[in-house]
Coordinates of C-alpha atoms in Angstrom, one line a residue:
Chain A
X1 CA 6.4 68.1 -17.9
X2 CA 3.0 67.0 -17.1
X3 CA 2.7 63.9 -14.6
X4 CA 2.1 61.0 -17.5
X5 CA 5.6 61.9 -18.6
X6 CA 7.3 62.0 -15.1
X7 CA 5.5 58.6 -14.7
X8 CA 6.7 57.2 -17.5
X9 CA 10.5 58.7 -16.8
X10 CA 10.0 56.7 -13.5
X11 CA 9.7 53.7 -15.6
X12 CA 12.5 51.5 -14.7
X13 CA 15.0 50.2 -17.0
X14 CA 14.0 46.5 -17.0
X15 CA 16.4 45.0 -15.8
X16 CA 14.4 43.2 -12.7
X17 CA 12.3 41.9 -15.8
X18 CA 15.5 40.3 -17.2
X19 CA 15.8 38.7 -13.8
X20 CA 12.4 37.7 -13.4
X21 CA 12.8 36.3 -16.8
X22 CA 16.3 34.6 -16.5
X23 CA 15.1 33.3 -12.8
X24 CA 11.5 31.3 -14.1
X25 CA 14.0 30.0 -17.5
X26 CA 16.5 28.9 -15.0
X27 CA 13.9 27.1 -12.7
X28 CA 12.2 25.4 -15.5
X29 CA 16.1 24.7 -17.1
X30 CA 17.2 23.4 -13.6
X31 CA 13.5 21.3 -13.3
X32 CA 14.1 19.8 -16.5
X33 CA 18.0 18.5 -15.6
X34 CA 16.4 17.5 -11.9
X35 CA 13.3 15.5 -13.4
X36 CA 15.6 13.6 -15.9
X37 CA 16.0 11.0 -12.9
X38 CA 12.5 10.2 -13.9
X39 CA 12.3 8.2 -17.3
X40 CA 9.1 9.6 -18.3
X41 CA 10.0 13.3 -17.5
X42 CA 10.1 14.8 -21.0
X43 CA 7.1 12.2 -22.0
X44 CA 4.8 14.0 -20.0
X45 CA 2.6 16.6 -21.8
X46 CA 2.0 18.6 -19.1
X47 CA 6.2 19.0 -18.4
X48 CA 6.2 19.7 -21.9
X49 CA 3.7 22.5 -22.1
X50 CA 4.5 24.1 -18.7
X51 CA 8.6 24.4 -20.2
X52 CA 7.0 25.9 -23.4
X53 CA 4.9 28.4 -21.8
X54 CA 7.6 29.2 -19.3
X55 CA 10.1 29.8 -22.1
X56 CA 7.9 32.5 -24.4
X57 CA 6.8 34.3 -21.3
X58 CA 10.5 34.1 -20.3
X59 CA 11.6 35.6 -23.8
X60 CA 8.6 38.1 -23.7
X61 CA 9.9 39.6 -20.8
X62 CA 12.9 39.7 -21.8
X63 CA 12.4 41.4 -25.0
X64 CA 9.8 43.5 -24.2
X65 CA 11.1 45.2 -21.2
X66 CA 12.5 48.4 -22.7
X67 CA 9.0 49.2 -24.4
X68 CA 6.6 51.8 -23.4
X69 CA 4.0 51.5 -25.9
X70 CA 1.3 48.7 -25.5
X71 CA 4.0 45.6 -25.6
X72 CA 4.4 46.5 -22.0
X73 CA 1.3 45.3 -21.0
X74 CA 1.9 42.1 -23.2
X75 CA 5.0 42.1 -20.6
X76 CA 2.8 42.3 -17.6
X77 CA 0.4 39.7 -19.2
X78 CA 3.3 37.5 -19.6
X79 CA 4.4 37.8 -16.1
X80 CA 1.1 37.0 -14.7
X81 CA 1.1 34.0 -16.6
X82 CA 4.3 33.0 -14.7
X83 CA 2.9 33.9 -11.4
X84 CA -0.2 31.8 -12.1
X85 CA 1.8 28.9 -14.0
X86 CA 4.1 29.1 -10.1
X87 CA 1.6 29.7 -8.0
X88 CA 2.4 26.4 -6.0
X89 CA 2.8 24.6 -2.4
X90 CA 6.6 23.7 -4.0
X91 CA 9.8 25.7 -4.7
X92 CA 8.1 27.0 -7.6
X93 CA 6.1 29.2 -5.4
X94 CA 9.5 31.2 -5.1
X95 CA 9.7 32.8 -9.0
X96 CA 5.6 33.0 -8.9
X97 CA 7.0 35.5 -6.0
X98 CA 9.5 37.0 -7.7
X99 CA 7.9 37.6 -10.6
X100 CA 5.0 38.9 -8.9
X101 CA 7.1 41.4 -7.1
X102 CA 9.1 42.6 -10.1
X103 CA 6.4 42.8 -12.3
X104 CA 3.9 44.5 -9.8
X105 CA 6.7 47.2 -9.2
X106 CA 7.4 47.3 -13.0
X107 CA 3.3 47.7 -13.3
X108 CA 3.0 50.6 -10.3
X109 CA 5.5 53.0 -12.5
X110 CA 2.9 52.8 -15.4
X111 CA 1.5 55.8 -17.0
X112 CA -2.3 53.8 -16.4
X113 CA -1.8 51.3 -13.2
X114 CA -5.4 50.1 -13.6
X115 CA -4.4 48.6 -17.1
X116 CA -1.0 47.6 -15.8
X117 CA -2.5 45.8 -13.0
X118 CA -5.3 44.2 -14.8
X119 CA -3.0 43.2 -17.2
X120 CA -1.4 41.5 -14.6
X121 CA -3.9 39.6 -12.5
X122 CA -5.2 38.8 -16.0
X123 CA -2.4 36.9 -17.1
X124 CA -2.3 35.8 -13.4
X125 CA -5.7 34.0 -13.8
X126 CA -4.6 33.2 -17.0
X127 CA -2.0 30.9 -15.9
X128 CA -3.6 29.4 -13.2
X129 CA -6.0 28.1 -16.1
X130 CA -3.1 27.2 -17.7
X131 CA -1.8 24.8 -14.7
X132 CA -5.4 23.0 -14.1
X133 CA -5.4 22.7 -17.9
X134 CA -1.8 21.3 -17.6
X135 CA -2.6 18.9 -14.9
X136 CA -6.1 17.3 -17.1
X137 CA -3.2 16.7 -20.1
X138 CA -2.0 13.6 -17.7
X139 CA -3.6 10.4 -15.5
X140 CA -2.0 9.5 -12.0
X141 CA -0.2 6.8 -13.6
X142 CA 2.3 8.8 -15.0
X143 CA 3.4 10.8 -11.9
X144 CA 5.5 7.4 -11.4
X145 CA 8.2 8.3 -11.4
Chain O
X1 CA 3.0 58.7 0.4
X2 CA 6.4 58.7 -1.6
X3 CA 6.1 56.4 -4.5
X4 CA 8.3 54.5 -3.3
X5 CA 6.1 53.4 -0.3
X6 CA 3.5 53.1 -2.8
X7 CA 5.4 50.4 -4.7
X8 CA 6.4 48.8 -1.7
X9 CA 2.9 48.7 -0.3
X10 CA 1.2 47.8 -3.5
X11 CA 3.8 45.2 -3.8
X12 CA 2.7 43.7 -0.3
X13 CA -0.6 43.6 -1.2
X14 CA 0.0 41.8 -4.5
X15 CA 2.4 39.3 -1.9
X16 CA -0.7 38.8 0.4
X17 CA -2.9 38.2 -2.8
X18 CA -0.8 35.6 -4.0
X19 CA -0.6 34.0 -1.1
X20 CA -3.9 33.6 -0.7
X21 CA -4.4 32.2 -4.3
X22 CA -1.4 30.1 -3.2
X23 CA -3.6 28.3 -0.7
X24 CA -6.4 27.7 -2.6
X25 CA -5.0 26.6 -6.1
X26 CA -6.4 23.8 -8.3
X27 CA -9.4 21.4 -7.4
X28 CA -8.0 18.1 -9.2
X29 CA -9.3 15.1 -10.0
X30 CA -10.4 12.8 -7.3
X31 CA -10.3 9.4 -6.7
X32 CA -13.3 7.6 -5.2
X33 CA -11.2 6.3 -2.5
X34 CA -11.1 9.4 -1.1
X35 CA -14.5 9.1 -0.2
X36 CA -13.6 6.7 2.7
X37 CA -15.2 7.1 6.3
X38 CA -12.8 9.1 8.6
X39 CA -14.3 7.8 12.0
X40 CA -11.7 5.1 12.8
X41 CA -12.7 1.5 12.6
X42 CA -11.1 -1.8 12.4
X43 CA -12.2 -5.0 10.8
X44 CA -11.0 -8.6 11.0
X45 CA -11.4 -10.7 8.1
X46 CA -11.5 -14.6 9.1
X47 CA -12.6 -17.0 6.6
X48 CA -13.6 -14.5 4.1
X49 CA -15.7 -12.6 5.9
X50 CA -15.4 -8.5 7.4
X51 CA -15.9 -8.5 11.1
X52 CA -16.0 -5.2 12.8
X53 CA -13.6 -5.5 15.9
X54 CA -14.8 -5.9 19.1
X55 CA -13.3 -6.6 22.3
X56 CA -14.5 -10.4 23.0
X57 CA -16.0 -10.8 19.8
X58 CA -15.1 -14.6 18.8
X59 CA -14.5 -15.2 15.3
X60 CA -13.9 -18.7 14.7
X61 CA -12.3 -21.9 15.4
X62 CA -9.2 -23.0 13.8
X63 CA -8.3 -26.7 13.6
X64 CA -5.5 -28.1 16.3
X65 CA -2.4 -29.8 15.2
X66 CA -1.3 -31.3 18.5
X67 CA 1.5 -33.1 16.8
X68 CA 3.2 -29.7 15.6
X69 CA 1.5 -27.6 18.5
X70 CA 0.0 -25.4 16.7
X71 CA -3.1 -24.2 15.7
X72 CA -3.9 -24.3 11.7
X73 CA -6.6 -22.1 9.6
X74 CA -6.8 -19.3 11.7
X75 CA -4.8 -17.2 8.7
X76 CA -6.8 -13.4 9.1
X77 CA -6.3 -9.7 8.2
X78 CA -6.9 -6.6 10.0
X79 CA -7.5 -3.5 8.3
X80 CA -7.6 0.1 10.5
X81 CA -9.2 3.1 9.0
X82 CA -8.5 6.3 11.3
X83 CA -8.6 10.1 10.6
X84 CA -5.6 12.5 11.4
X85 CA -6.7 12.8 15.2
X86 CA -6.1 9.5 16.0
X87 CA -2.2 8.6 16.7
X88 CA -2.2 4.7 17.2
X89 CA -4.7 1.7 16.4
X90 CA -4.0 -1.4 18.1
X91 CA -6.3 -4.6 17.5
X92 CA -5.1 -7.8 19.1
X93 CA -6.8 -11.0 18.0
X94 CA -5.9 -14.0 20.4
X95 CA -6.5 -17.8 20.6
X96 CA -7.8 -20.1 22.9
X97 CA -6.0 -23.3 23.7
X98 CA -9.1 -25.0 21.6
X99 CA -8.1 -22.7 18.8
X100 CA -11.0 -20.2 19.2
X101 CA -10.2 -16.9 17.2
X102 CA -11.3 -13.8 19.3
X103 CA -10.9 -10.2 19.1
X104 CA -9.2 -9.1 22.4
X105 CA -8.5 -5.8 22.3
X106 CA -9.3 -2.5 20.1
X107 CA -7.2 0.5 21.1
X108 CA -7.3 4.0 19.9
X109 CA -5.1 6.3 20.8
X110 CA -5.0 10.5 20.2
X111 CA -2.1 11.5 17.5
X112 CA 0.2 14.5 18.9
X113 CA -0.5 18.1 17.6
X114 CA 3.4 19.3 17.0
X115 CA 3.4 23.3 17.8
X116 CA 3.1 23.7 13.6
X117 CA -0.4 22.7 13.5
X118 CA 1.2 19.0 12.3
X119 CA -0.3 16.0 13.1
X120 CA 2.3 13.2 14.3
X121 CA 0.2 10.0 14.1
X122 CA 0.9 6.3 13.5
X123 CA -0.9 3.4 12.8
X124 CA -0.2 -0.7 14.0
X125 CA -1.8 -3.5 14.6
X126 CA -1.3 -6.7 15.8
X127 CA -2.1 -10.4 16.9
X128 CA 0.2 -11.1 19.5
X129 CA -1.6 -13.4 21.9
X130 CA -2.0 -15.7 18.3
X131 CA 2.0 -15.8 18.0
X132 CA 2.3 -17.1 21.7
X133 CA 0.8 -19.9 20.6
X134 CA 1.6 -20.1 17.3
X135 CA 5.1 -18.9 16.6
X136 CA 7.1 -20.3 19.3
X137 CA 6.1 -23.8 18.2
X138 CA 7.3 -22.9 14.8
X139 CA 9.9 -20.5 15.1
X140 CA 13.4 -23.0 14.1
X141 CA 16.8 -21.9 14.8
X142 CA 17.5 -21.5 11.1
X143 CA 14.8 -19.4 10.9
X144 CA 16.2 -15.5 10.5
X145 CA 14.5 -12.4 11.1
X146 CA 13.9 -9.3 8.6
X147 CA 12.9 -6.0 8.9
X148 CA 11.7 -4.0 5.6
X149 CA 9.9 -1.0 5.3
X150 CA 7.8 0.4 2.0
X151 CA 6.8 3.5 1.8
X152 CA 5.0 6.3 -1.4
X153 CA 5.9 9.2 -1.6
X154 CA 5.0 12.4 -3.2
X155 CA 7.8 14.7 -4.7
X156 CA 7.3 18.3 -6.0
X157 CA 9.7 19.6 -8.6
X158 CA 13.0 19.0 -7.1
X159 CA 12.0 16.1 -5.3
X160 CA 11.3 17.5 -2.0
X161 CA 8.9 15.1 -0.3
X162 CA 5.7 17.0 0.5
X163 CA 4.2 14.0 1.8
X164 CA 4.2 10.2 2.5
X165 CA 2.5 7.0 3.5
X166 CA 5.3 4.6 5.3
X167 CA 5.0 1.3 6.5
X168 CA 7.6 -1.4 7.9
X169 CA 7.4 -4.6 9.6
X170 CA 9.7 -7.5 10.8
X171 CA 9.1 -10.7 9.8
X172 CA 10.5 -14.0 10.0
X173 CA 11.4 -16.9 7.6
X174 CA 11.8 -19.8 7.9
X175 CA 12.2 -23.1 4.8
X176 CA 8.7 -23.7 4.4
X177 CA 6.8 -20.4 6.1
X178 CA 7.3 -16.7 6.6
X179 CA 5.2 -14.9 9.5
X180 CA 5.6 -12.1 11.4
X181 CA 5.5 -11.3 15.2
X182 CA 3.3 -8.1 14.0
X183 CA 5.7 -5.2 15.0
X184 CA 4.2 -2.6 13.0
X185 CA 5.4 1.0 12.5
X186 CA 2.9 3.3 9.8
X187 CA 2.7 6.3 9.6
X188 CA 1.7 9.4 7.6
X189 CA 3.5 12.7 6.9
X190 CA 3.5 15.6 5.2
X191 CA 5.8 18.8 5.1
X192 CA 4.7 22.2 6.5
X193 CA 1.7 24.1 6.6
X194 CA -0.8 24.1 3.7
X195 CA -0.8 20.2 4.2
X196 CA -3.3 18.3 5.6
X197 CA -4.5 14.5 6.3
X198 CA -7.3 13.5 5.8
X199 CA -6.6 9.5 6.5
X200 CA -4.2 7.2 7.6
X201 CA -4.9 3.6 6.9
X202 CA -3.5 0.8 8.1
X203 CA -3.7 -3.5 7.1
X204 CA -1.5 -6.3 7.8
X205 CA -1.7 -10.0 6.8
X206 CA 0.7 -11.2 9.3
X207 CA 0.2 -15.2 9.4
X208 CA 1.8 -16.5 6.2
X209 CA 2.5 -18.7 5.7
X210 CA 3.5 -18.4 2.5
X211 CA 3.1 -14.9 2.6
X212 CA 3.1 -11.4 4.9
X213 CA 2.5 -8.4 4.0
X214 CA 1.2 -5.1 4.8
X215 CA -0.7 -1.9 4.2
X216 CA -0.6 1.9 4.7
X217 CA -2.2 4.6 2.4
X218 CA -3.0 8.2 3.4
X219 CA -5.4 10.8 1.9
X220 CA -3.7 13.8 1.8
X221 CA -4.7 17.4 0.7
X222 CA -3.2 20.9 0.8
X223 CA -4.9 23.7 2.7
X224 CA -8.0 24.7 1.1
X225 CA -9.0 21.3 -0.1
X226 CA -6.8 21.4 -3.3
X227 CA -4.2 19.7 -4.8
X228 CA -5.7 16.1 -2.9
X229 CA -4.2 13.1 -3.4
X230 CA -3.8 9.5 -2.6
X231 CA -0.9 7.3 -1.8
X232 CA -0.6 3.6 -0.7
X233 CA 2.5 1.0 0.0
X234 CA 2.3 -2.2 0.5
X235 CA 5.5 -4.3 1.7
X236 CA 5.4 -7.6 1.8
X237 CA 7.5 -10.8 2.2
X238 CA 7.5 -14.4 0.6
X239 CA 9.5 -17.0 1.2
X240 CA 12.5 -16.5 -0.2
X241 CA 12.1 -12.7 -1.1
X242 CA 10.3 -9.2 -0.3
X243 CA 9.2 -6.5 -1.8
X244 CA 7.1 -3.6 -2.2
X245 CA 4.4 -2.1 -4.8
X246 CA 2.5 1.0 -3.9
X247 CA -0.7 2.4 -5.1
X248 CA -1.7 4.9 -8.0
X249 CA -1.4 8.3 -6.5
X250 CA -5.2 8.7 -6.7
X251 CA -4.9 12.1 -8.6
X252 CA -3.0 14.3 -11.2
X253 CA -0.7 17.0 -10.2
X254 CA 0.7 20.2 -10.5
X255 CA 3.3 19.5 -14.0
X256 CA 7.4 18.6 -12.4
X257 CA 5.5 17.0 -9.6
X258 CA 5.9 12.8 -9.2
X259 CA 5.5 9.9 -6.9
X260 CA 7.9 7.3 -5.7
X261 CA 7.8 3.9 -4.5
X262 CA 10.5 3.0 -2.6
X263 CA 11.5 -0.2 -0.4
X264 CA 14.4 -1.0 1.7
X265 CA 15.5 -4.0 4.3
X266 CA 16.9 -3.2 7.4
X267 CA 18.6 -7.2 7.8

């Protein structure tokens, strides 16, 4: 058995992706019942787009986390996005954590850790975009809550 | 190094990364008022014009009412600006039996570093040598005494405060006049490391007589200069009623995040 194949044996079985991805659906789920003491929670577009993004990365992790071909690193990109998206001074710093820590572990068990990693901090950058782009979508007037 | 300890030490480097990123997330939009001074300063405004305090500066004359006792016109604001070092401002504005305004006293005190790296700091201000002569000779027995605070507040997702500008006052009112003996507590606050102040301001209309009200707003960014923002209340009193209205927040924010604007009365 030649060392790529014992790596990708190593491969775990996904299920701290489920978590990752049932713990950031959760937050955004719990966020959204939390912010609806706000009137203008769901008016926002940058609520909006951050529960969107949170949901497809939450679903691609889910549903990609049994494959080994390249979907996994579409799995990895997905969780960077997260970590980035969560990368705050707030409770939401806690699944940017999380997911950080399952997907790194997730990423060190790949046959090429370079991609797997880059893959990562990639979507990690990626989703830090994501949030500044987020926070230009509103003015300060409608953080009143 | 088992693979194991390689995952668990890749894993902490990845924790440290983030961290770091954590710290230094998001340059936002700023408001210009951010662009204040932070040495601290304080200015008396008498007749429509900024004086910057001095001790035994005069500032103007008022007119006597010798029927009523009192001295009339001599209505003024003083507005504090102070950075995080500085824990208490204190201007006291007096009057002379012949109704001369004068500044008679600037104070400024050192805010308390808590062992966090916090800064515990308030801000006041005052006019009290004005009341002696003024209030007692209008102060009625029906008049009654309030005490309301205002204070902004900025809430991440689930509405933990991460930091504040608070202000509250007593006041009293009377048929025809409110006015306030000036006790003043403001302050600014925020939660944890990471945050920072940058300002604490302070302002207070205190003479009525129709109305009082007064002023805090902070600056307030996160460690690394990030995530800056700007919040202000203002509580104030009329006769009759009170109130509160507080400042745009001065920035965006991260999306789940919000301000709030609250008010209460003590009695």
């Amino acid at each position: 058995m030649t060392p790529i194949a014992m790596r990708e044996r190593a491969t775990p079985n996904g299920r701290a992706l489920l978590w990752a991805g049932g713990v950031a659906s959760l937050y955004a789920i719990a966020m959204t019942i939390v912010g609806l003491a706000c009137a203008n929670f769901l008016t926002r577009a940058d609520n909006l787009g951050a529960l969107a993004i949170t949901f497809i990365c939450a679903a691609v992790l889910v549903l990609g986390r049994h494959r080994r071909d390249a979907v996994k690193y579409l799995v990895l990109f997905a969780a960077g996005i997260l970590v980035g998206l969560y990368l705050q001074p707030s409770t939401a710093f806690l699944v940017a954590a999380l997911v950080a820590t399952t997907a790194s572990r997730h990423a060190v068990r790949a046959a090429s850790r370079p991609a797997a990693f880059g893959a990562l901090l990639l979507g990690a950058v990626s989703g830090v975009a994501l949030l500044l782009g987020l926070m230009r979508l509103i003015t300060a007037s409608d953080l009143r809550c | 190094m088992s693979r194991r300890l390689r995952s668990r030490a890749l894993g902490r480097i990845l924790g440290v990364v983030a961290a770091i990123l954590f710290l230094t997330v998001a340059p936002v939009t700023i408001d210009p008022v951010l662009a204040a001074p932070i040495s601290p300063s304080a200015v008396v405004i008498f007749g429509g014009e900024e004086f910057t305090a001095v001790p035994g500066l005069v500032l103007g004359r008022g007119q006597p009412d010798t029927v009523a006792g009192v001295c009339t016109g001599v209505d003024h604001s003083i507005r504090i600006t102070a950075p995080k070092t500085i824990g208490y401002a204190d201007v006291g504005v007096g009057v002379t039996n012949d109704c001369t305004l004068f500044v008679e006293r600037v104070t400024f005190n050192a805010a308390h570093q808590l062992p966090d790296g916090r800064w515990l700091r308030g801000l006041a201000s005052a006019g009290p040598t004005l009341r002696e002569r003024y209030a007692p000779q209008t102060v009625a027995l029906a008049d009654t005494q309030h005490e309301i605070y205002g204070r902004h507040l900025m809430h991440e997702q689930f509405h933990v405060t991460t930091s504040l500008a608070h202000m509250q006052f007593t006041y009293w009112e009377g048929p025809s006049s409110v006015y306030s003996p000036s006790t003043t507590a403001a302050y600014c606050w925020v939660a944890g490391t990471g945050w920072t102040i940058l300002n604490c301001y302070g302002w207070v209309e205190l003479n009525g007589p129709s109305q009082v009200q007064q002023f805090t707003g902070g600056d307030f960014e996160n460690q690394g200069g990030s995530l800056r923002h700007h919040l202000g209340a203002h509580p104030n009193a009329w006769i009759g009623g009170n109130g509160v209205f507080c400042d745009a927040v001065g920035s965006t924010m991260p999306f789940g995040w919000h301000d709030h604007c609250e008010y209460g009365r003590f009695w």
